[in-house]
PDB file of C-alpha atoms in Angstrom:
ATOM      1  CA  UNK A   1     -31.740 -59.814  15.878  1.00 46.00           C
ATOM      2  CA  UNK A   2     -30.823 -60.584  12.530  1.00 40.00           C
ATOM      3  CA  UNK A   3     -28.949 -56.608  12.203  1.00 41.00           C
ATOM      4  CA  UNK A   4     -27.351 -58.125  15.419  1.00 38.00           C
ATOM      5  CA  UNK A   5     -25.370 -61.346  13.490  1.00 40.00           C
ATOM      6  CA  UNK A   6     -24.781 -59.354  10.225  1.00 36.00           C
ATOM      7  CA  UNK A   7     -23.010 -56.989  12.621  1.00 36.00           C
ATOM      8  CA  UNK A   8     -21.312 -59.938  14.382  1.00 37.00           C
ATOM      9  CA  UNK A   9     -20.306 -61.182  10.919  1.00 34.00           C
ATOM     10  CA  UNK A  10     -18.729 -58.299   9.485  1.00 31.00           C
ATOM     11  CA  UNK A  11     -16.576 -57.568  12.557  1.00 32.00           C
ATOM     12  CA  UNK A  12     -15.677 -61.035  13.013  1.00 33.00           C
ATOM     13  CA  UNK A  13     -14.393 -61.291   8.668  1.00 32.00           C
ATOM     14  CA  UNK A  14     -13.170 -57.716   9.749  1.00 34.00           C
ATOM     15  CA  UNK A  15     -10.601 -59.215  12.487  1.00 32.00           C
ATOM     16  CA  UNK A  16      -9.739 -62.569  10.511  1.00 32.00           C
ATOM     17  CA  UNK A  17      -9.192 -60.060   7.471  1.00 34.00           C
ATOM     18  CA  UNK A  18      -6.795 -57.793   9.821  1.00 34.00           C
ATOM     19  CA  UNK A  19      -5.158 -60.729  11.768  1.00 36.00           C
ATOM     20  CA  UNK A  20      -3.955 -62.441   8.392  1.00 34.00           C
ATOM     21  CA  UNK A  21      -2.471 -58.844   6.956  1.00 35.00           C
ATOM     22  CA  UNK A  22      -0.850 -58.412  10.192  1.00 36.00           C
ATOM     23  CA  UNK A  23       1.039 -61.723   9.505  1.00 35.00           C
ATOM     24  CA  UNK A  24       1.655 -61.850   6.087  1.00 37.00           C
ATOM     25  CA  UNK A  25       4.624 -59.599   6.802  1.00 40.00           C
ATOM     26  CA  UNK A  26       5.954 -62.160   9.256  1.00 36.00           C
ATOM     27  CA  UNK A  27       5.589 -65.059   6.908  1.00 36.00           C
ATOM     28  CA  UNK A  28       7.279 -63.251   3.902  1.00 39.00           C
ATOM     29  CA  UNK A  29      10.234 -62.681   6.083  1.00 38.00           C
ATOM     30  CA  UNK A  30      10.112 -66.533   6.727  1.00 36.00           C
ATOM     31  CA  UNK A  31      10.872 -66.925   2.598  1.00 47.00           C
ATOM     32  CA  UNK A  32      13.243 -64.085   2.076  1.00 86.00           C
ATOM     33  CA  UNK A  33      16.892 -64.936   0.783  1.00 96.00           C
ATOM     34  CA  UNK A  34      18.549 -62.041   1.318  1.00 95.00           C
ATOM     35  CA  UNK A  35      22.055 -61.683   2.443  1.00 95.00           C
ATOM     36  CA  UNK A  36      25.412 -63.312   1.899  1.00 96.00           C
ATOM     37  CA  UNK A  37      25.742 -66.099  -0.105  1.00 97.00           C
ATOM     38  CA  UNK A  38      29.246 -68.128  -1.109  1.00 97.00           C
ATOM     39  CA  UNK A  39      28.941 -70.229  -4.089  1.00 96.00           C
ATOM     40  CA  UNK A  40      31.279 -72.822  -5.538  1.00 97.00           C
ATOM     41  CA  UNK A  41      31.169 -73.599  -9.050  1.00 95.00           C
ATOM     42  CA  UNK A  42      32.144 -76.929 -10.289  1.00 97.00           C
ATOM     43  CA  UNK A  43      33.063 -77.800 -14.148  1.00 97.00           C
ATOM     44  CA  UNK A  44      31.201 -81.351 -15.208  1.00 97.00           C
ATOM     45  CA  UNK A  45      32.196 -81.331 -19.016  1.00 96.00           C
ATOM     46  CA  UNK A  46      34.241 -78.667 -20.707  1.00 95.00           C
ATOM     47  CA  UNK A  47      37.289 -76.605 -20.117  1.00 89.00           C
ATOM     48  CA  UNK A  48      35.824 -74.660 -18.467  1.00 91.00           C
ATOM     49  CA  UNK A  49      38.019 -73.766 -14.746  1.00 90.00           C
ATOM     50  CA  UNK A  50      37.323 -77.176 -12.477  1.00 95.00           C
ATOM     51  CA  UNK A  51      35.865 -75.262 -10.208  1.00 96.00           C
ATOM     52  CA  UNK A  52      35.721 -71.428  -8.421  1.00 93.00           C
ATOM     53  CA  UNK A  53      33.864 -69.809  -5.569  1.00 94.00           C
ATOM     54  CA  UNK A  54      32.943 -66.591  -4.131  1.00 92.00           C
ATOM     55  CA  UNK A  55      30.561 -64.857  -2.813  1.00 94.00           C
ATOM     56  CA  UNK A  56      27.268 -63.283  -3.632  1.00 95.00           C
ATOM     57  CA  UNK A  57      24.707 -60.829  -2.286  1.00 95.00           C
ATOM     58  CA  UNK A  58      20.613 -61.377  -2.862  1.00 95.00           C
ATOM     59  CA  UNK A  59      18.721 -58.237  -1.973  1.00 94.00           C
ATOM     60  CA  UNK A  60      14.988 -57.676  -2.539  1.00 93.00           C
ATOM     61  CA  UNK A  61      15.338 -61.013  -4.513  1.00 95.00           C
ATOM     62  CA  UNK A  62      17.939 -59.680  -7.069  1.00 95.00           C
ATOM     63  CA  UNK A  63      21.551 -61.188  -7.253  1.00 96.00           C
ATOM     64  CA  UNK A  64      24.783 -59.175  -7.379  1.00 94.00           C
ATOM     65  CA  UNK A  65      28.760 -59.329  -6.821  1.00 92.00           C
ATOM     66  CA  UNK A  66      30.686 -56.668  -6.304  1.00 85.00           C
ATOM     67  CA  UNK A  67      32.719 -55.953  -9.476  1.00 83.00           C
ATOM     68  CA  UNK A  68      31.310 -58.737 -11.597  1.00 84.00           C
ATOM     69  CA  UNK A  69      28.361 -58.435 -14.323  1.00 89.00           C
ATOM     70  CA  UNK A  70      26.045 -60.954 -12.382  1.00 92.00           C
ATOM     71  CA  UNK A  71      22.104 -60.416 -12.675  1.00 93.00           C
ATOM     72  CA  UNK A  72      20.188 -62.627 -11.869  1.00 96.00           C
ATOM     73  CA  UNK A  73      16.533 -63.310  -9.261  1.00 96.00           C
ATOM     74  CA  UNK A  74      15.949 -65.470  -6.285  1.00 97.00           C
ATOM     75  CA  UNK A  75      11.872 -66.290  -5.983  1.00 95.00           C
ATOM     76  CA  UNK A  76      10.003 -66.239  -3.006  1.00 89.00           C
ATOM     77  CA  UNK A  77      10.108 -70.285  -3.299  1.00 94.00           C
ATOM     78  CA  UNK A  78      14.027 -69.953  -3.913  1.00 96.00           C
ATOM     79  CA  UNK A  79      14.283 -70.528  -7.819  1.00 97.00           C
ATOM     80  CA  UNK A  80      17.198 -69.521  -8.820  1.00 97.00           C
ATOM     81  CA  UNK A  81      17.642 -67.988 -12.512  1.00 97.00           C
ATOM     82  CA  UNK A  82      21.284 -65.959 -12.720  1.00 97.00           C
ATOM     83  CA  UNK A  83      23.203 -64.606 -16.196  1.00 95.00           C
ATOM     84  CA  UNK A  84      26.983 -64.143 -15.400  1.00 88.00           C
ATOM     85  CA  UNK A  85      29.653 -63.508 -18.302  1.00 84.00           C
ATOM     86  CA  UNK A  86      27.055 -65.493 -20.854  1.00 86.00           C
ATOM     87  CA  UNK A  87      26.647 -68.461 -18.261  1.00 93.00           C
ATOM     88  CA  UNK A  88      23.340 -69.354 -17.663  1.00 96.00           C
ATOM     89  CA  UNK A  89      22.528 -70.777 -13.727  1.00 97.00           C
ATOM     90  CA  UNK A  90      19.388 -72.134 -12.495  1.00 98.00           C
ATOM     91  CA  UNK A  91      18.390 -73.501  -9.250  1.00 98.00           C
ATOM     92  CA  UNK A  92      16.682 -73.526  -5.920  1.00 98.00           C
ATOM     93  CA  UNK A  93      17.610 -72.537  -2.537  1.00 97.00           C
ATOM     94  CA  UNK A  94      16.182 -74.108   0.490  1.00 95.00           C
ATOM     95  CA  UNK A  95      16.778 -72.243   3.807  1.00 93.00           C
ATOM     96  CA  UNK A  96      20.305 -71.774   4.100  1.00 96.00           C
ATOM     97  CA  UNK A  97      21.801 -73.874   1.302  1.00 98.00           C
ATOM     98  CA  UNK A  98      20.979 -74.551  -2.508  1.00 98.00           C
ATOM     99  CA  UNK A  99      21.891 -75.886  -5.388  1.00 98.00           C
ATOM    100  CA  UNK A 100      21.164 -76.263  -9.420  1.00 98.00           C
ATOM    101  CA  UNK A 101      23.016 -76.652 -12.847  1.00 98.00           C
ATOM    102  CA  UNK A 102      24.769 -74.192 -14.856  1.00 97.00           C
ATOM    103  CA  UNK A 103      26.160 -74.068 -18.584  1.00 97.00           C
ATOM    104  CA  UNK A 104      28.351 -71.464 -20.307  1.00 94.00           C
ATOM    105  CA  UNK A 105      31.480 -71.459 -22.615  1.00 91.00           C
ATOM    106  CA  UNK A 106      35.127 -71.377 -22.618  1.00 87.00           C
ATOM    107  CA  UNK A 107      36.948 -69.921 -25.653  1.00 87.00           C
ATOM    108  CA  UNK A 108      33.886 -71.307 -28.004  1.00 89.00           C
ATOM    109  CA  UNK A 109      33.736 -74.395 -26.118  1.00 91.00           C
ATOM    110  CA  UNK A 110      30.675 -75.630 -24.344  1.00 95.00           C
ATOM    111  CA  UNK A 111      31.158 -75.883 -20.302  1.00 96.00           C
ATOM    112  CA  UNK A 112      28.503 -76.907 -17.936  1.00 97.00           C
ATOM    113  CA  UNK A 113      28.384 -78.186 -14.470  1.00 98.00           C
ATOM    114  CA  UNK A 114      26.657 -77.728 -10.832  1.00 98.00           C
ATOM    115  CA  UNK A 115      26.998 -75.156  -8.197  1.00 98.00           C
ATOM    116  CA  UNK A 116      26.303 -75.340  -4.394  1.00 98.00           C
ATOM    117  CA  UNK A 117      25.759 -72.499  -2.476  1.00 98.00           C
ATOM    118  CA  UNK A 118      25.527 -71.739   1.509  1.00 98.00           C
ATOM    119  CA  UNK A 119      24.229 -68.491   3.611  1.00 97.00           C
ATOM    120  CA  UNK A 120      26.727 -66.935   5.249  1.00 95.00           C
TER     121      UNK A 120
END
């Protein structure tokens, strides 16, 4: 009897155990930020350009732009940390928009502002 519910046990942790691995793939895909993103820039203090836009690409969590020296991570919580021509962005994205604070230079002169992005 008691083999009998040891038995029951283990198969029963078994299935949980298999159930939750089976969705953890589902629910990462819920937090991914991958794909498309156009971001506008806008100076706060500085002189700095008032503002710019364009558009970006996450993939596997790591920001690019074609033809621009952008590096940069997106979490799995959207936290945003980005380097682009020695400005400095942080943030956080939230579904399909985001924002944060960035800070940079201008011919020696401090520059720093906010950005706003949206999924395409």
């Amino acid at each position: 009897m008691r083999h009998n519910r040891i038995r029951a046990a283990f198969f029963a942790s078994a299935f949980a155990a298999a159930g939750a691995l089976a969705a953890a793939p589902a629910m990462a895909a819920d937090h991914s930020y991958d794909g498309l993103w156009n971001v506008t820039v806008v100076t706060k203090s500085g002189s700095c350009e008032p503002s710019t836009s364009s558009t970006l690409t996450v993939s596997d969590g790591k920001v690019s732009a074609g033809g621009a020296p952008v590096s940069g991570t997106v979490g799995r919580e959207g936290l945003v940390r980005v380097s682009i021509n020695g400005a400095y962005a942080n943030g956080q994205l939230n579904g399909k928009t985001g924002s944060g604070k960035w800070n940079g230079a201008s011919a020696g002169v401090p520059c720093s502002g906010r950005w706003e992005a949206s999924r395409q």
